Amino acid sequence: MENNLYRLGALMFDDDSSSFSRKTTIRKIIEAFFVLKENCTVLCSELPELVKDAFDIELHIDEIQKVLYNSKNFEFIGGHCQKQHSDYCSLQVHLTIKRYELVSQKEYYNSIYRYIDEYYNSDEEIRNIITNEEFTKLIEDFLYSVFVQNIAKSSRMFDVSIDKKDLLTDLKVSEERKKIINSFLDYDDDNKNKAIYNIGSLAIEYVILNGGIDLQSQESNILKKVLYLDTNIIYRLLGINGEQRKIKVRNLISRCIETGQQIKISYTSKKEFFDSIDYQLQKVVRYPSNIRYTEPIDNAIIKDYYDTKSGNAKFYRAKVQAEYEDLIREFSIVEEKYDFYGTARGKDRLAIDRYASSIAGYKNKTLKEALPDATNTYYIEKLRSNQGKTFRELKEFFLTSDKNLINWETEAKETYPVTIYPSNWLSIILRFGSRTNDDYRSFVSFIRNVPHEEKRDLDVVLATMQVIAQKAETAEKQKALFEIFVENEYESILKKSNFEEKIIYIEETIPPYIDRMFEEQSEVIRRLEEQSRLNTIKQQKEIENLRHEFEEDKSSDDKQRLELCEEKFNSEIADRKLRLVISIIVFIGCIIGLIYTLPNILSVDNTNKSKILIEFFISSISFPVLLWSIKNIYKTSSVKSLKQDLLLKEITKQEIDLLLENRNKLFLVVLFF
């Protein structure tokens, strides 16, 4: 079913429609079925069973009949679908060719497999770890787990009894595989994010169809909901858990407000938030230090304190207070002033304490730590006491990213759930309106895996970093010293009974590690210097080799060039030889002609006028031809003229000088020898 699920998701939301028509949803499911089966012809009466086998969605024959009867997207064999449809209808049906081609094209562009292949082929590191088939299966299994888990969440929300846990195989993957899944989810592609959203949100359609819910009638009720924010949501809105979480949660709250929800913070949540800030700051006030390396600190408040380089606990507290007040104004959040637990009496107080005890046991927390969750949960139940028992009737919800609290409520309570996870609520409200690329990106970020990392005791980390910050100034040196020290001394520090003893132990034992760090750094510097020296020698050899290769190439090119120039030069000389011979012959002919004709012309005794006329004509022609031959002989035998012609043949002046070396400007000898 998994592969079919992804293909259905690609077609259900292909047009970003916010229509809630059950008929439209059923039509898209039937169209998706025919695309899946390559538009084969089937009996109308068999469609409910075939759809059930393909997508595990139950549709009644009457619902299918209404869609087929009113749609022009289907073709029938043996007649046309009638209003009064028989369970044993023998009509055969398939999509029209035009509709099939259109829907198939949409499936290709929306298919998650397209983006799985593109990402795998673009990431060489992943290709070196797993095959394309393994990568595809890994993403399939993860998205299927999201789909089934969302069925459970949506079933709780709409009070529909659908248990699909049997479909969910235990997705146990290594930390390396989790990082691979997250890398696919994190890479920035709006169309990929939309494809993942389509699959995750398909769970809502699944619950709506199988539960017989009229979602359209519930739109106004969703818009009237009131969301109370848990402390962990406030952390994220203020960026204490990091900038990325801040962006995605702010986007969620903005969408909630746009779709009409009212945002509130209870007295209990506000008190828990600022109490947690004050409690954590007490740890940094006792031992102020210049901690630069904060990666090992597994505490959002303390890590944020050092990351923002506040340097003063009072200043940081004032900064958080100001940012909190800005948040209240920005989102028009309602702050409640009523201390519900402080004024609770009788059965209300007993119920809260009972919840606190149960939550503390489930989450492995103290009663004091569990009390805010217990108070908020019971408080919202109390607000709902006269509202009814269905999603449509209930108004208040508790938005939290605490999965343990949500799981506790699922297992420990039978009443309608109070808690709701951000991604589940986001998929609901996006079902009611247009969706943007930021919305898809937020949805994907909410379903990311959280890689399991070995958590170190916070007091051990803080005590170690407090001492290290006095010994090393830069983040790089603090990191190097922390890693070698904690690797060897963690268990010993952990055994110390209080923070002060940890500090004393670290100060006594750290000097050898400082020496070791400097020795390692000196060794690194020595290796770098040696490597630099070797690299210099290597580079010099490479330069010499390159120079030698260049000179060889240049010599070869020069030789080829010289041969080409000599070829052009010899061609020009041969041409000039021919022209010079012709000019000399013409010159001699003209001289002979003049010697023969001039005496007769000048003779006074010559009475043959016709002969004189002919000789005069010959003489008149011989003079200009003689001048032309003299000029041509000079030009042909001139070095200057030769240079000009050789330049026209793309031979440089230097090359011409080389060719004419030791030759006279008048080089008749050159032409003939």
GROMACS .gro file of N, CA and C in nm, residues 53-152:
model
  300
   53ASP      N    1  -0.863  -0.223  -0.174
   53ASP     CA    2  -0.737  -0.297  -0.188
   53ASP      C    3  -0.620  -0.204  -0.219
   54ALA      N    4  -0.646  -0.101  -0.298
   54ALA     CA    5  -0.537  -0.012  -0.342
   54ALA      C    6  -0.496   0.086  -0.234
   55PHE      N    7  -0.595   0.147  -0.164
   55PHE     CA    8  -0.565   0.257  -0.073
   55PHE      C    9  -0.612   0.235   0.071
   56ASP      N   10  -0.678   0.122   0.097
   56ASP     CA   11  -0.733   0.094   0.230
   56ASP      C   12  -0.833   0.201   0.272
   57ILE      N   13  -0.909   0.250   0.175
   57ILE     CA   14  -1.014   0.349   0.200
   57ILE      C   15  -1.148   0.289   0.158
   58GLU      N   16  -1.245   0.295   0.248
   58GLU     CA   17  -1.375   0.234   0.220
   58GLU      C   18  -1.471   0.338   0.163
   59LEU      N   19  -1.518   0.313   0.042
   59LEU     CA   20  -1.617   0.399  -0.023
   59LEU      C   21  -1.740   0.315  -0.056
   60HIS      N   22  -1.857   0.372  -0.034
   60HIS     CA   23  -1.981   0.300  -0.063
   60HIS      C   24  -2.013   0.311  -0.211
   61ILE      N   25  -2.078   0.209  -0.265
   61ILE     CA   26  -2.111   0.206  -0.407
   61ILE      C   27  -2.197   0.325  -0.447
   62ASP      N   28  -2.284   0.370  -0.356
   62ASP     CA   29  -2.371   0.484  -0.389
   62ASP      C   30  -2.290   0.613  -0.405
   63GLU      N   31  -2.186   0.631  -0.319
   63GLU     CA   32  -2.101   0.749  -0.331
   63GLU      C   33  -2.024   0.747  -0.463
   64ILE      N   34  -1.974   0.631  -0.499
   64ILE     CA   35  -1.901   0.618  -0.625
   64ILE      C   36  -1.994   0.645  -0.742
   65GLN      N   37  -2.116   0.591  -0.734
   65GLN     CA   38  -2.214   0.608  -0.843
   65GLN      C   39  -2.245   0.756  -0.867
   66LYS      N   40  -2.259   0.833  -0.759
   66LYS     CA   41  -2.291   0.976  -0.774
   66LYS      C   42  -2.178   1.050  -0.845
   67VAL      N   43  -2.055   1.013  -0.812
   67VAL     CA   44  -1.940   1.076  -0.877
   67VAL      C   45  -1.936   1.041  -1.025
   68LEU      N   46  -1.953   0.913  -1.056
   68LEU     CA   47  -1.947   0.868  -1.195
   68LEU      C   48  -2.060   0.928  -1.278
   69TYR      N   49  -2.178   0.936  -1.219
   69TYR     CA   50  -2.296   0.984  -1.291
   69TYR      C   51  -2.282   1.132  -1.328
   70ASN      N   52  -2.221   1.210  -1.239
   70ASN     CA   53  -2.216   1.356  -1.259
   70ASN      C   54  -2.085   1.405  -1.320
   71SER      N   55  -1.995   1.316  -1.355
   71SER     CA   56  -1.865   1.359  -1.406
   71SER      C   57  -1.850   1.324  -1.554
   72LYS      N   58  -1.785   1.414  -1.628
   72LYS     CA   59  -1.755   1.389  -1.769
   72LYS      C   60  -1.616   1.332  -1.788
   73ASN      N   61  -1.551   1.298  -1.677
   73ASN     CA   62  -1.414   1.248  -1.685
   73ASN      C   63  -1.406   1.098  -1.706
   74PHE      N   64  -1.522   1.030  -1.706
   74PHE     CA   65  -1.524   0.884  -1.717
   74PHE      C   66  -1.597   0.840  -1.844
   75GLU      N   67  -1.552   0.729  -1.900
   75GLU     CA   68  -1.618   0.668  -2.016
   75GLU      C   69  -1.673   0.531  -1.976
   76PHE      N   70  -1.789   0.497  -2.031
   76PHE     CA   71  -1.855   0.371  -1.996
   76PHE      C   72  -1.866   0.281  -2.118
   77ILE      N   73  -1.862   0.154  -2.092
   77ILE     CA   74  -1.880   0.053  -2.197
   77ILE      C   75  -2.008  -0.023  -2.164
   78GLY      N   76  -2.102  -0.021  -2.257
   78GLY     CA   77  -2.229  -0.091  -2.234
   78GLY      C   78  -2.339  -0.002  -2.183
   79GLY      N   79  -2.325   0.130  -2.198
   79GLY     CA   80  -2.429   0.222  -2.154
   79GLY      C   81  -2.371   0.335  -2.073
   80HIS      N   82  -2.454   0.394  -1.987
   80HIS     CA   83  -2.409   0.503  -1.901
   80HIS      C   84  -2.459   0.478  -1.760
   81CYS      N   85  -2.379   0.523  -1.663
   81CYS     CA   86  -2.414   0.501  -1.523
   81CYS      C   87  -2.547   0.568  -1.491
   82GLN      N   88  -2.638   0.496  -1.430
   82GLN     CA   89  -2.772   0.546  -1.400
   82GLN      C   90  -2.779   0.599  -1.257
   83LYS      N   91  -2.881   0.682  -1.233
   83LYS     CA   92  -2.900   0.735  -1.098
   83LYS      C   93  -2.926   0.622  -0.999
   84GLN      N   94  -3.011   0.528  -1.038
   84GLN     CA   95  -3.039   0.413  -0.952
   84GLN      C   96  -2.936   0.306  -0.984
   85HIS      N   97  -2.831   0.303  -0.902
   85HIS     CA   98  -2.717   0.217  -0.933
   85HIS      C   99  -2.732   0.082  -0.863
   86SER      N  100  -2.703  -0.022  -0.933
   86SER     CA  101  -2.714  -0.156  -0.877
   86SER      C  102  -2.580  -0.203  -0.823
   87ASP      N  103  -2.584  -0.276  -0.712
   87ASP     CA  104  -2.460  -0.332  -0.657
   87ASP      C  105  -2.397  -0.432  -0.753
   88TYR      N  106  -2.475  -0.480  -0.848
   88TYR     CA  107  -2.425  -0.579  -0.943
   88TYR      C  108  -2.417  -0.521  -1.084
   89CYS      N  109  -2.394  -0.390  -1.091
   89CYS     CA  110  -2.388  -0.322  -1.221
   89CYS      C  111  -2.281  -0.385  -1.309
   90SER      N  112  -2.320  -0.415  -1.433
   90SER     CA  113  -2.227  -0.481  -1.525
   90SER      C  114  -2.158  -0.382  -1.618
   91LEU      N  115  -2.185  -0.251  -1.597
   91LEU     CA  116  -2.119  -0.151  -1.681
   91LEU      C  117  -1.970  -0.148  -1.649
   92GLN      N  118  -1.892  -0.125  -1.753
   92GLN     CA  119  -1.748  -0.110  -1.735
   92GLN      C  120  -1.710   0.036  -1.752
   93VAL      N  121  -1.605   0.080  -1.681
   93VAL     CA  122  -1.572   0.221  -1.679
   93VAL      C  123  -1.421   0.240  -1.676
   94HIS      N  124  -1.376   0.351  -1.730
   94HIS     CA  125  -1.238   0.398  -1.717
   94HIS      C  126  -1.236   0.549  -1.741
   95LEU      N  127  -1.120   0.612  -1.719
   95LEU     CA  128  -1.106   0.755  -1.743
   95LEU      C  129  -1.103   0.783  -1.894
   96THR      N  130  -1.150   0.901  -1.932
   96THR     CA  131  -1.131   0.942  -2.071
   96THR      C  132  -0.982   0.955  -2.098
   97ILE      N  133  -0.942   0.938  -2.222
   97ILE     CA  134  -0.800   0.946  -2.257
   97ILE      C  135  -0.743   1.083  -2.220
   98LYS      N  136  -0.817   1.187  -2.248
   98LYS     CA  137  -0.771   1.323  -2.220
   98LYS      C  138  -0.749   1.343  -2.070
   99ARG      N  139  -0.846   1.295  -1.989
   99ARG     CA  140  -0.835   1.312  -1.845
   99ARG      C  141  -0.721   1.226  -1.789
  100TYR      N  142  -0.706   1.106  -1.841
  100TYR     CA  143  -0.601   1.016  -1.794
  100TYR      C  144  -0.462   1.077  -1.819
  101GLU      N  145  -0.443   1.133  -1.937
  101GLU     CA  146  -0.313   1.194  -1.969
  101GLU      C  147  -0.286   1.315  -1.880
  102LEU      N  148  -0.389   1.395  -1.854
  102LEU     CA  149  -0.373   1.513  -1.770
  102LEU      C  150  -0.338   1.475  -1.626
  103VAL      N  151  -0.413   1.380  -1.571
  103VAL     CA  152  -0.390   1.340  -1.431
  103VAL      C  153  -0.254   1.270  -1.417
  104SER      N  154  -0.217   1.190  -1.516
  104SER     CA  155  -0.087   1.121  -1.511
  104SER      C  156   0.027   1.221  -1.511
  105GLN      N  157   0.012   1.326  -1.590
  105GLN     CA  158   0.115   1.430  -1.595
  105GLN      C  159   0.127   1.500  -1.460
  106LYS      N  160   0.014   1.526  -1.396
  106LYS     CA  161   0.017   1.589  -1.264
  106LYS      C  162   0.084   1.499  -1.162
  107GLU      N  163   0.059   1.369  -1.173
  107GLU     CA  164   0.121   1.276  -1.079
  107GLU      C  165   0.273   1.281  -1.091
  108TYR      N  166   0.324   1.289  -1.214
  108TYR     CA  167   0.469   1.292  -1.234
  108TYR      C  168   0.530   1.414  -1.166
  109TYR      N  169   0.469   1.530  -1.187
  109TYR     CA  170   0.527   1.653  -1.132
  109TYR      C  171   0.514   1.661  -0.979
  110ASN      N  172   0.416   1.592  -0.922
  110ASN     CA  173   0.396   1.597  -0.777
  110ASN      C  174   0.453   1.476  -0.704
  111SER      N  175   0.508   1.381  -0.778
  111SER     CA  176   0.551   1.254  -0.717
  111SER      C  177   0.674   1.273  -0.629
  112ILE      N  178   0.670   1.214  -0.511
  112ILE     CA  179   0.785   1.221  -0.420
  112ILE      C  180   0.904   1.146  -0.476
  113TYR      N  181   0.879   1.044  -0.559
  113TYR     CA  182   0.989   0.964  -0.614
  113TYR      C  183   1.078   1.047  -0.706
  114ARG      N  184   1.020   1.144  -0.771
  114ARG     CA  185   1.100   1.233  -0.857
  114ARG      C  186   1.206   1.305  -0.775
  115TYR      N  187   1.167   1.353  -0.658
  115TYR     CA  188   1.259   1.430  -0.574
  115TYR      C  189   1.355   1.339  -0.497
  116ILE      N  190   1.311   1.218  -0.467
  116ILE     CA  191   1.402   1.121  -0.406
  116ILE      C  192   1.517   1.091  -0.500
  117ASP      N  193   1.485   1.065  -0.626
  117ASP     CA  194   1.589   1.034  -0.726
  117ASP      C  195   1.681   1.154  -0.750
  118GLU      N  196   1.622   1.272  -0.762
  118GLU     CA  197   1.702   1.392  -0.787
  118GLU      C  198   1.801   1.417  -0.673
  119TYR      N  199   1.753   1.402  -0.550
  119TYR     CA  200   1.842   1.428  -0.437
  119TYR      C  201   1.951   1.322  -0.427
  120TYR      N  202   1.914   1.197  -0.446
  120TYR     CA  203   2.013   1.089  -0.437
  120TYR      C  204   2.123   1.108  -0.541
  121ASN      N  205   2.084   1.141  -0.663
  121ASN     CA  206   2.183   1.157  -0.770
  121ASN      C  207   2.271   1.279  -0.751
  122SER      N  208   2.225   1.376  -0.672
  122SER     CA  209   2.302   1.500  -0.653
  122SER      C  210   2.395   1.494  -0.533
  123ASP      N  211   2.382   1.390  -0.449
  123ASP     CA  212   2.461   1.384  -0.326
  123ASP      C  213   2.557   1.265  -0.331
  124GLU      N  214   2.683   1.295  -0.358
  124GLU     CA  215   2.783   1.190  -0.372
  124GLU      C  216   2.808   1.118  -0.240
  125GLU      N  217   2.802   1.191  -0.129
  125GLU     CA  218   2.828   1.129   0.001
  125GLU      C  219   2.726   1.020   0.032
  126ILE      N  220   2.598   1.047   0.005
  126ILE     CA  221   2.494   0.946   0.030
  126ILE      C  222   2.509   0.829  -0.065
  127ARG      N  223   2.547   0.857  -0.190
  127ARG     CA  224   2.566   0.749  -0.287
  127ARG      C  225   2.677   0.653  -0.243
  128ASN      N  226   2.772   0.704  -0.165
  128ASN     CA  227   2.881   0.619  -0.116
  128ASN      C  228   2.839   0.536   0.005
  129ILE      N  229   2.723   0.567   0.064
  129ILE     CA  230   2.677   0.498   0.185
  129ILE      C  231   2.574   0.390   0.153
  130ILE      N  232   2.472   0.426   0.074
  130ILE     CA  233   2.365   0.331   0.043
  130ILE      C  234   2.330   0.339  -0.105
  131THR      N  235   2.262   0.236  -0.153
  131THR     CA  236   2.220   0.232  -0.293
  131THR      C  237   2.094   0.316  -0.311
  132ASN      N  238   2.060   0.342  -0.435
  132ASN     CA  239   1.939   0.418  -0.466
  132ASN      C  240   1.815   0.347  -0.414
  133GLU      N  241   1.812   0.214  -0.429
  133GLU     CA  242   1.697   0.136  -0.383
  133GLU      C  243   1.684   0.144  -0.231
  134GLU      N  244   1.797   0.135  -0.160
  134GLU     CA  245   1.795   0.144  -0.013
  134GLU      C  246   1.751   0.283   0.032
  135PHE      N  247   1.799   0.386  -0.036
  135PHE     CA  248   1.761   0.523  -0.002
  135PHE      C  249   1.612   0.545  -0.023
  136THR      N  250   1.560   0.497  -0.135
  136THR     CA  251   1.417   0.511  -0.164
  136THR      C  252   1.334   0.440  -0.058
  137LYS      N  253   1.374   0.318  -0.022
  137LYS     CA  254   1.300   0.241   0.079
  137LYS      C  255   1.305   0.311   0.215
  138LEU      N  256   1.419   0.370   0.248
  138LEU     CA  257   1.434   0.440   0.376
  138LEU      C  258   1.337   0.558   0.385
  139ILE      N  259   1.329   0.638   0.279
  139ILE     CA  260   1.237   0.753   0.277
  139ILE      C  261   1.092   0.705   0.276
  140GLU      N  262   1.064   0.599   0.200
  140GLU     CA  263   0.928   0.543   0.198
  140GLU      C  264   0.883   0.502   0.338
  141ASP      N  265   0.968   0.428   0.407
  141ASP     CA  266   0.932   0.379   0.541
  141ASP      C  267   0.909   0.494   0.638
  142PHE      N  268   0.994   0.596   0.629
  142PHE     CA  269   0.978   0.711   0.719
  142PHE      C  270   0.847   0.784   0.691
  143LEU      N  271   0.818   0.814   0.565
  143LEU     CA  272   0.696   0.887   0.531
  143LEU      C  273   0.572   0.805   0.564
  144TYR      N  274   0.583   0.674   0.550
  144TYR     CA  275   0.469   0.589   0.585
  144TYR      C  276   0.443   0.593   0.735
  145SER      N  277   0.551   0.598   0.814
  145SER     CA  278   0.534   0.608   0.959
  145SER      C  279   0.468   0.740   0.997
  146VAL      N  280   0.506   0.848   0.927
  146VAL     CA  281   0.443   0.979   0.950
  146VAL      C  282   0.294   0.971   0.917
  147PHE      N  283   0.261   0.906   0.806
  147PHE     CA  284   0.122   0.892   0.763
  147PHE      C  285   0.039   0.818   0.869
  148VAL      N  286   0.090   0.704   0.917
  148VAL     CA  287   0.015   0.625   1.013
  148VAL      C  288   0.003   0.697   1.147
  149GLN      N  289   0.111   0.763   1.190
  149GLN     CA  290   0.106   0.839   1.315
  149GLN      C  291   0.006   0.954   1.305
  150ASN      N  292   0.000   1.017   1.188
  150ASN     CA  293  -0.096   1.126   1.169
  150ASN      C  294  -0.240   1.075   1.167
  151ILE      N  295  -0.259   0.950   1.124
  151ILE     CA  296  -0.392   0.891   1.133
  151ILE      C  297  -0.435   0.884   1.280
  152ALA      N  298  -0.342   0.839   1.365
  152ALA     CA  299  -0.374   0.829   1.508
  152ALA      C  300  -0.406   0.965   1.568
   0.00000   0.00000   0.00000
